[in-house]
mmCIF file with all atom_site columns, C-alpha atoms in Angstrom:
data_model
loop_
_atom_site.group_PDB
_atom_site.id
_atom_site.type_symbol
_atom_site.label_atom_id
_atom_site.label_alt_id
_atom_site.label_comp_id
_atom_site.label_asym_id
_atom_site.label_entity_id
_atom_site.label_seq_id
_atom_site.pdbx_PDB_ins_code
_atom_site.Cartn_x
_atom_site.Cartn_y
_atom_site.Cartn_z
_atom_site.occupancy
_atom_site.B_iso_or_equiv
_atom_site.pdbx_formal_charge
_atom_site.auth_seq_id
_atom_site.auth_comp_id
_atom_site.auth_asym_id
_atom_site.auth_atom_id
_atom_site.pdbx_PDB_model_num
ATOM 1   C CA . UNK A 1 1   ? 31.066  17.571 33.837  1.00 0.00 ? 1   UNK A CA 1
ATOM 2   C CA . UNK A 1 2   ? 32.540  14.535 32.096  1.00 0.00 ? 2   UNK A CA 1
ATOM 3   C CA . UNK A 1 3   ? 29.431  12.591 32.014  1.00 0.00 ? 3   UNK A CA 1
ATOM 4   C CA . UNK A 1 4   ? 27.954  15.740 30.413  1.00 0.00 ? 4   UNK A CA 1
ATOM 5   C CA . UNK A 1 5   ? 30.705  15.999 27.611  1.00 0.00 ? 5   UNK A CA 1
ATOM 6   C CA . UNK A 1 6   ? 30.348  12.256 26.785  1.00 0.00 ? 6   UNK A CA 1
ATOM 7   C CA . UNK A 1 7   ? 26.487  12.530 26.510  1.00 0.00 ? 7   UNK A CA 1
ATOM 8   C CA . UNK A 1 8   ? 27.199  15.471 24.320  1.00 0.00 ? 8   UNK A CA 1
ATOM 9   C CA . UNK A 1 9   ? 29.680  13.829 21.993  1.00 0.00 ? 9   UNK A CA 1
ATOM 10  C CA . UNK A 1 10  ? 27.249  10.685 21.829  1.00 0.00 ? 10  UNK A CA 1
ATOM 11  C CA . UNK A 1 11  ? 24.348  12.785 20.738  1.00 0.00 ? 11  UNK A CA 1
ATOM 12  C CA . UNK A 1 12  ? 26.334  14.760 17.856  1.00 0.00 ? 12  UNK A CA 1
ATOM 13  C CA . UNK A 1 13  ? 28.332  11.813 16.574  1.00 0.00 ? 13  UNK A CA 1
ATOM 14  C CA . UNK A 1 14  ? 26.735  10.568 13.626  1.00 0.00 ? 14  UNK A CA 1
ATOM 15  C CA . UNK A 1 15  ? 28.216  7.325  11.691  1.00 0.00 ? 15  UNK A CA 1
ATOM 16  C CA . UNK A 1 16  ? 28.960  8.154  8.087   1.00 0.00 ? 16  UNK A CA 1
ATOM 17  C CA . UNK A 1 17  ? 26.480  7.109  5.388   1.00 0.00 ? 17  UNK A CA 1
ATOM 18  C CA . UNK A 1 18  ? 27.628  4.573  2.935   1.00 0.00 ? 18  UNK A CA 1
ATOM 19  C CA . UNK A 1 19  ? 27.308  6.262  -0.541  1.00 0.00 ? 19  UNK A CA 1
ATOM 20  C CA . UNK A 1 20  ? 25.756  4.469  -3.239  1.00 0.00 ? 20  UNK A CA 1
ATOM 21  C CA . UNK A 1 21  ? 27.804  5.436  -6.521  1.00 0.00 ? 21  UNK A CA 1
ATOM 22  C CA . UNK A 1 22  ? 26.119  2.897  -8.893  1.00 0.00 ? 22  UNK A CA 1
ATOM 23  C CA . UNK A 1 23  ? 24.411  4.388  -12.074 1.00 0.00 ? 23  UNK A CA 1
ATOM 24  C CA . UNK A 1 24  ? 20.956  4.596  -11.967 1.00 0.00 ? 24  UNK A CA 1
ATOM 25  C CA . UNK A 1 25  ? 19.074  1.552  -13.673 1.00 0.00 ? 25  UNK A CA 1
ATOM 26  C CA . UNK A 1 26  ? 16.154  3.558  -15.377 1.00 0.00 ? 26  UNK A CA 1
ATOM 27  C CA . UNK A 1 27  ? 17.139  6.076  -18.346 1.00 0.00 ? 27  UNK A CA 1
ATOM 28  C CA . UNK A 1 28  ? 14.777  8.734  -17.240 1.00 0.00 ? 28  UNK A CA 1
ATOM 29  C CA . UNK A 1 29  ? 17.297  11.344 -17.731 1.00 0.00 ? 29  UNK A CA 1
ATOM 30  C CA . UNK A 1 30  ? 17.689  10.375 -21.330 1.00 0.00 ? 30  UNK A CA 1
ATOM 31  C CA . UNK A 1 31  ? 14.164  10.729 -22.292 1.00 0.00 ? 31  UNK A CA 1
ATOM 32  C CA . UNK A 1 32  ? 14.022  14.634 -22.704 1.00 0.00 ? 32  UNK A CA 1
ATOM 33  C CA . UNK A 1 33  ? 17.014  14.273 -25.145 1.00 0.00 ? 33  UNK A CA 1
ATOM 34  C CA . UNK A 1 34  ? 15.296  11.430 -27.069 1.00 0.00 ? 34  UNK A CA 1
ATOM 35  C CA . UNK A 1 35  ? 12.161  13.287 -27.248 1.00 0.00 ? 35  UNK A CA 1
ATOM 36  C CA . UNK A 1 36  ? 13.764  16.353 -28.401 1.00 0.00 ? 36  UNK A CA 1
ATOM 37  C CA . UNK A 1 37  ? 15.626  14.508 -31.094 1.00 0.00 ? 37  UNK A CA 1
ATOM 38  C CA . UNK A 1 38  ? 12.413  12.890 -32.426 1.00 0.00 ? 38  UNK A CA 1
ATOM 39  C CA . UNK A 1 39  ? 10.726  16.362 -32.748 1.00 0.00 ? 39  UNK A CA 1
ATOM 40  C CA . UNK A 1 40  ? 13.434  17.816 -34.363 1.00 0.00 ? 40  UNK A CA 1
ATOM 41  C CA . UNK A 1 41  ? 13.737  14.729 -36.691 1.00 0.00 ? 41  UNK A CA 1
ATOM 42  C CA . UNK A 1 42  ? 9.826   15.195 -37.328 1.00 0.00 ? 42  UNK A CA 1
ATOM 43  C CA . UNK A 1 43  ? 10.075  18.801 -38.045 1.00 0.00 ? 43  UNK A CA 1
ATOM 44  C CA . UNK A 1 44  ? 12.861  18.381 -40.721 1.00 0.00 ? 44  UNK A CA 1
ATOM 45  C CA . UNK A 1 45  ? 10.925  15.475 -42.201 1.00 0.00 ? 45  UNK A CA 1
ATOM 46  C CA . UNK A 1 46  ? 7.578   18.112 -42.389 1.00 0.00 ? 46  UNK A CA 1
ATOM 47  C CA . UNK A 1 47  ? 10.187  20.612 -44.008 1.00 0.00 ? 47  UNK A CA 1
ATOM 48  C CA . UNK A 1 48  ? 11.382  18.298 -46.547 1.00 0.00 ? 48  UNK A CA 1
ATOM 49  C CA . UNK A 1 49  ? 7.821   17.077 -47.397 1.00 0.00 ? 49  UNK A CA 1
ATOM 50  C CA . UNK A 1 50  ? 6.760   20.701 -47.846 1.00 0.00 ? 50  UNK A CA 1
ATOM 51  C CA . UNK A 1 51  ? 9.421   21.286 -50.358 1.00 0.00 ? 51  UNK A CA 1
ATOM 52  C CA . UNK A 1 52  ? 7.891   18.686 -52.348 1.00 0.00 ? 52  UNK A CA 1
ATOM 53  C CA . UNK A 1 53  ? 4.497   20.172 -52.295 1.00 0.00 ? 53  UNK A CA 1
ATOM 54  C CA . UNK A 1 54  ? 5.598   23.737 -52.741 1.00 0.00 ? 54  UNK A CA 1
ATOM 55  C CA . UNK A 1 55  ? 5.853   24.322 -56.392 1.00 0.00 ? 55  UNK A CA 1
ATOM 56  C CA . UNK A 1 56  ? 2.633   22.446 -57.415 1.00 0.00 ? 56  UNK A CA 1
ATOM 57  C CA . UNK A 1 57  ? 0.876   24.689 -54.960 1.00 0.00 ? 57  UNK A CA 1
ATOM 58  C CA . UNK A 1 58  ? 2.258   27.791 -56.170 1.00 0.00 ? 58  UNK A CA 1
ATOM 59  C CA . UNK A 1 59  ? 1.489   26.477 -59.770 1.00 0.00 ? 59  UNK A CA 1
ATOM 60  C CA . UNK A 1 60  ? -2.126  26.170 -58.896 1.00 0.00 ? 60  UNK A CA 1
ATOM 61  C CA . UNK A 1 61  ? -2.380  29.528 -57.448 1.00 0.00 ? 61  UNK A CA 1
ATOM 62  C CA . UNK A 1 62  ? -0.804  31.006 -60.676 1.00 0.00 ? 62  UNK A CA 1
ATOM 63  C CA . UNK A 1 63  ? -3.272  29.219 -62.907 1.00 0.00 ? 63  UNK A CA 1
ATOM 64  C CA . UNK A 1 64  ? -6.626  29.514 -60.582 1.00 0.00 ? 64  UNK A CA 1
ATOM 65  C CA . UNK A 1 65  ? -7.530  33.111 -59.930 1.00 0.00 ? 65  UNK A CA 1
ATOM 66  C CA . UNK A 1 66  ? -8.707  33.705 -56.560 1.00 0.00 ? 66  UNK A CA 1
ATOM 67  C CA . UNK A 1 67  ? -11.197 36.154 -55.478 1.00 0.00 ? 67  UNK A CA 1
ATOM 68  C CA . UNK A 1 68  ? -9.537  39.792 -54.711 1.00 0.00 ? 68  UNK A CA 1
ATOM 69  C CA . UNK A 1 69  ? -9.906  39.574 -50.683 1.00 0.00 ? 69  UNK A CA 1
ATOM 70  C CA . UNK A 1 70  ? -8.948  35.986 -50.528 1.00 0.00 ? 70  UNK A CA 1
ATOM 71  C CA . UNK A 1 71  ? -5.745  37.139 -52.704 1.00 0.00 ? 71  UNK A CA 1
ATOM 72  C CA . UNK A 1 72  ? -5.098  40.026 -50.364 1.00 0.00 ? 72  UNK A CA 1
ATOM 73  C CA . UNK A 1 73  ? -5.581  37.981 -47.258 1.00 0.00 ? 73  UNK A CA 1
ATOM 74  C CA . UNK A 1 74  ? -2.815  35.646 -48.468 1.00 0.00 ? 74  UNK A CA 1
ATOM 75  C CA . UNK A 1 75  ? -0.603  38.190 -49.222 1.00 0.00 ? 75  UNK A CA 1
ATOM 76  C CA . UNK A 1 76  ? -0.804  39.774 -45.790 1.00 0.00 ? 76  UNK A CA 1
ATOM 77  C CA . UNK A 1 77  ? -0.462  36.384 -44.181 1.00 0.00 ? 77  UNK A CA 1
ATOM 78  C CA . UNK A 1 78  ? 3.117   36.012 -46.058 1.00 0.00 ? 78  UNK A CA 1
ATOM 79  C CA . UNK A 1 79  ? 4.222   39.490 -44.779 1.00 0.00 ? 79  UNK A CA 1
ATOM 80  C CA . UNK A 1 80  ? 3.186   38.815 -41.232 1.00 0.00 ? 80  UNK A CA 1
ATOM 81  C CA . UNK A 1 81  ? 4.615   35.163 -41.388 1.00 0.00 ? 81  UNK A CA 1
ATOM 82  C CA . UNK A 1 82  ? 7.805   36.428 -41.996 1.00 0.00 ? 82  UNK A CA 1
ATOM 83  C CA . UNK A 1 83  ? 7.620   39.103 -39.214 1.00 0.00 ? 83  UNK A CA 1
ATOM 84  C CA . UNK A 1 84  ? 6.604   36.546 -36.839 1.00 0.00 ? 84  UNK A CA 1
ATOM 85  C CA . UNK A 1 85  ? 9.183   33.898 -37.905 1.00 0.00 ? 85  UNK A CA 1
ATOM 86  C CA . UNK A 1 86  ? 11.755  37.034 -37.408 1.00 0.00 ? 86  UNK A CA 1
ATOM 87  C CA . UNK A 1 87  ? 10.152  37.497 -33.791 1.00 0.00 ? 87  UNK A CA 1
ATOM 88  C CA . UNK A 1 88  ? 10.400  33.859 -32.822 1.00 0.00 ? 88  UNK A CA 1
ATOM 89  C CA . UNK A 1 89  ? 14.124  33.501 -33.752 1.00 0.00 ? 89  UNK A CA 1
ATOM 90  C CA . UNK A 1 90  ? 14.721  36.546 -31.713 1.00 0.00 ? 90  UNK A CA 1
ATOM 91  C CA . UNK A 1 91  ? 12.883  35.142 -28.804 1.00 0.00 ? 91  UNK A CA 1
ATOM 92  C CA . UNK A 1 92  ? 14.679  31.890 -29.261 1.00 0.00 ? 92  UNK A CA 1
ATOM 93  C CA . UNK A 1 93  ? 18.106  33.604 -28.982 1.00 0.00 ? 93  UNK A CA 1
ATOM 94  C CA . UNK A 1 94  ? 17.103  35.452 -25.785 1.00 0.00 ? 94  UNK A CA 1
ATOM 95  C CA . UNK A 1 95  ? 15.885  32.297 -24.187 1.00 0.00 ? 95  UNK A CA 1
ATOM 96  C CA . UNK A 1 96  ? 19.002  29.949 -25.337 1.00 0.00 ? 96  UNK A CA 1
ATOM 97  C CA . UNK A 1 97  ? 21.461  32.654 -24.377 1.00 0.00 ? 97  UNK A CA 1
ATOM 98  C CA . UNK A 1 98  ? 20.898  34.007 -20.952 1.00 0.00 ? 98  UNK A CA 1
ATOM 99  C CA . UNK A 1 99  ? 23.747  36.827 -21.401 1.00 0.00 ? 99  UNK A CA 1
ATOM 100 C CA . UNK A 1 100 ? 21.693  38.605 -24.056 1.00 0.00 ? 100 UNK A CA 1
ATOM 101 C CA . UNK A 1 101 ? 19.600  41.581 -22.377 1.00 0.00 ? 101 UNK A CA 1
ATOM 102 C CA . UNK A 1 102 ? 17.292  44.074 -24.106 1.00 0.00 ? 102 UNK A CA 1
ATOM 103 C CA . UNK A 1 103 ? 18.860  47.050 -24.387 1.00 0.00 ? 103 UNK A CA 1
ATOM 104 C CA . UNK A 1 104 ? 18.330  49.827 -21.941 1.00 0.00 ? 104 UNK A CA 1
ATOM 105 C CA . UNK A 1 105 ? 18.009  53.656 -21.786 1.00 0.00 ? 105 UNK A CA 1
ATOM 106 C CA . UNK A 1 106 ? 20.090  53.595 -18.847 1.00 0.00 ? 106 UNK A CA 1
ATOM 107 C CA . UNK A 1 107 ? 23.345  52.176 -20.576 1.00 0.00 ? 107 UNK A CA 1
ATOM 108 C CA . UNK A 1 108 ? 25.255  55.872 -20.531 1.00 0.00 ? 108 UNK A CA 1
ATOM 109 C CA . UNK A 1 109 ? 24.956  55.828 -16.810 1.00 0.00 ? 109 UNK A CA 1
ATOM 110 C CA . UNK A 1 110 ? 26.891  52.481 -17.011 1.00 0.00 ? 110 UNK A CA 1
ATOM 111 C CA . UNK A 1 111 ? 29.248  53.291 -19.430 1.00 0.00 ? 111 UNK A CA 1
ATOM 112 C CA . UNK A 1 112 ? 29.930  56.955 -18.199 1.00 0.00 ? 112 UNK A CA 1
ATOM 113 C CA . UNK A 1 113 ? 29.523  56.939 -14.554 1.00 0.00 ? 113 UNK A CA 1
ATOM 114 C CA . UNK A 1 114 ? 29.332  60.955 -14.605 1.00 0.00 ? 114 UNK A CA 1
ATOM 115 C CA . UNK A 1 115 ? 26.518  61.035 -16.525 1.00 0.00 ? 115 UNK A CA 1
ATOM 116 C CA . UNK A 1 116 ? 23.354  61.895 -14.452 1.00 0.00 ? 116 UNK A CA 1
ATOM 117 C CA . UNK A 1 117 ? 19.787  61.666 -16.100 1.00 0.00 ? 117 UNK A CA 1
ATOM 118 C CA . UNK A 1 118 ? 17.386  64.014 -15.614 1.00 0.00 ? 118 UNK A CA 1
ATOM 119 C CA . UNK A 1 119 ? 14.230  63.150 -13.678 1.00 0.00 ? 119 UNK A CA 1
ATOM 120 C CA . UNK A 1 120 ? 12.158  63.102 -16.982 1.00 0.00 ? 120 UNK A CA 1
ATOM 121 C CA . UNK A 1 121 ? 14.663  60.530 -18.377 1.00 0.00 ? 121 UNK A CA 1
ATOM 122 C CA . UNK A 1 122 ? 14.841  58.424 -15.249 1.00 0.00 ? 122 UNK A CA 1
ATOM 123 C CA . UNK A 1 123 ? 10.999  58.119 -15.548 1.00 0.00 ? 123 UNK A CA 1
ATOM 124 C CA . UNK A 1 124 ? 11.137  57.268 -19.211 1.00 0.00 ? 124 UNK A CA 1
ATOM 125 C CA . UNK A 1 125 ? 13.534  54.550 -18.758 1.00 0.00 ? 125 UNK A CA 1
ATOM 126 C CA . UNK A 1 126 ? 11.750  53.129 -15.946 1.00 0.00 ? 126 UNK A CA 1
ATOM 127 C CA . UNK A 1 127 ? 8.380   53.370 -17.990 1.00 0.00 ? 127 UNK A CA 1
ATOM 128 C CA . UNK A 1 128 ? 10.179  51.322 -20.815 1.00 0.00 ? 128 UNK A CA 1
ATOM 129 C CA . UNK A 1 129 ? 11.712  48.573 -18.592 1.00 0.00 ? 129 UNK A CA 1
#
């Protein structure tokens, strides 16, 4: 029995591994941060350059009359551009902050536990997500 116990201890006993606590030589973990920094700097530079040509372009459009359909297209592009910009800001906020959630139709059931929605309300909430 002692021999069996000694064999079991021998098979289960392992030497502790030596931990290498030296920092890595490569800086691969810093690359994503540098790429983001360069992208942000490039976008900021592009924004400043856009300010430089904004007024001359606006004056050119004021002085040269465009065809009616092209003018209408540009006006719609401005309106939809603002809407898409708002949607991108909201999407960015939802992606960056995981605690934000879309509103749900089932919130009264959470706030007031005695509230019991009807079958139609439950199905409508399920269809909306």
